[in-house]
């Protein structure tokens, strides 16, 4: 795609954080599309000064955006028709307003949604709300964080791990598959041109469920125990085996859904976790919970639990750990009641 001024397609990042900034920058450096963002907490600074990405893989970049919006109503008022909306916000299935409600003002049948989020089950409410739109779903393999703003006042993010995306269409009922796939291929071409290590797949649900086996285990165990992974392994002789049993439940649910997940996935993921040096890994769920923020409990534990119950797969450990994380979330959502429980 060459695209002259005024004819470029438009991409919108919904959420400009550690992940959103990486893909906003990749798209901007591709030159293939105009890039706008809906930025909430950092709106004013990003609008005035743009943002910077300091990446081990991509180098240092400072970008001004083609549009910076406080919310999707403001984005809609700009009159821009978005071809791709990349959601790099936290996946909170039970939040109000829902993601679908928030996206509604900027959706058309020509708009594809791209989920750069953790978890499973994220696509379902979007298909229900936007049956004529293509929903693209990705597993993101990278790490990063916001760094404190320096004297220049530029909102800055660090990306400190390798970067890769496994990405595919979550095909919609009643839409033409070749047309949907072409929308994916176009985006893949842009991202690849700017150096993203991107792997398209025809079975994105398999990849998302493999990632959620990892997250359901390590995110939730670090959250409820409040220790990093190696400290968890050291804490009792059965700890690693318990983690494996938890992962086995998620594997059983995914296989009952018809996904081709190898039975030795938990052993592979356990080995990958155990080679991490030092105290081991923290997790985004642990950090969210300790900072008083809501966790991604529903897409990481809730969907696997409900699917297990629906399909008649025993999921006692998932049920236990989901219930505990929900209580921790409740405490953060009700700080006053939790601090003063009464008589
Ligand atoms: C892309 O952004 C530039 C300004 O950054 C603007 O002049 C141009 O009209 C935009 N193109 C589209 C199609 O929105
Ligand atoms: C989807 O497209 C069909 C056919 O063009 C149309 O009848 C229907 O109203 C559209 N649905 C929505 C929710 O936009």
GROMACS .gro file of N, CA and C in nm, residues 22 38 84 91 113 136 145 150 160 167 199 223 226 231 244 254 332:
model
   51
   22UNK      N    1   0.403   0.022   2.165
   22UNK     CA    2   0.489  -0.058   2.074
   22UNK      C    3   0.424  -0.065   1.937
   38UNK      N    4  -0.678   0.668   2.134
   38UNK     CA    5  -0.762   0.710   2.246
   38UNK      C    6  -0.677   0.687   2.370
   84UNK      N    7  -0.876  -0.002   1.118
   84UNK     CA    8  -0.837  -0.096   1.224
   84UNK      C    9  -0.841  -0.025   1.358
   91UNK      N   10  -0.820  -0.614   2.957
   91UNK     CA   11  -0.940  -0.690   2.921
   91UNK      C   12  -1.023  -0.714   3.046
  113UNK      N   13  -1.157  -0.495   1.428
  113UNK     CA   14  -1.106  -0.482   1.564
  113UNK      C   15  -0.989  -0.580   1.579
  136UNK      N   16  -1.003  -0.956   1.471
  136UNK     CA   17  -0.870  -1.016   1.463
  136UNK      C   18  -0.818  -1.026   1.606
  145UNK      N   19   0.701  -0.128   2.994
  145UNK     CA   20   0.638  -0.052   3.102
  145UNK      C   21   0.645   0.096   3.071
  150UNK      N   22   1.021   1.239   3.196
  150UNK     CA   23   1.140   1.320   3.228
  150UNK      C   24   1.113   1.469   3.212
  160UNK      N   25   1.131  -0.401   2.669
  160UNK     CA   26   1.258  -0.459   2.709
  160UNK      C   27   1.271  -0.607   2.680
  167UNK      N   28  -0.107  -1.405   1.529
  167UNK     CA   29  -0.229  -1.329   1.501
  167UNK      C   30  -0.317  -1.403   1.401
  199UNK      N   31   0.343  -1.368   1.316
  199UNK     CA   32   0.313  -1.500   1.261
  199UNK      C   33   0.162  -1.515   1.247
  223UNK      N   34  -0.059  -1.402   4.231
  223UNK     CA   35  -0.154  -1.307   4.292
  223UNK      C   36  -0.201  -1.356   4.428
  226UNK      N   37   0.110  -1.397   4.669
  226UNK     CA   38   0.189  -1.275   4.685
  226UNK      C   39   0.339  -1.300   4.679
  231UNK      N   40   0.990  -1.835   4.428
  231UNK     CA   41   0.960  -1.842   4.572
  231UNK      C   42   0.841  -1.934   4.595
  244UNK      N   43   0.099  -2.771   3.799
  244UNK     CA   44   0.074  -2.858   3.684
  244UNK      C   45  -0.072  -2.904   3.681
  254UNK      N   46  -0.979  -2.678   2.718
  254UNK     CA   47  -0.950  -2.639   2.579
  254UNK      C   48  -0.969  -2.757   2.485
  332UNK      N   49  -1.048  -0.469   4.653
  332UNK     CA   50  -0.997  -0.346   4.591
  332UNK      C   51  -1.110  -0.254   4.544
   0.00000   0.00000   0.00000
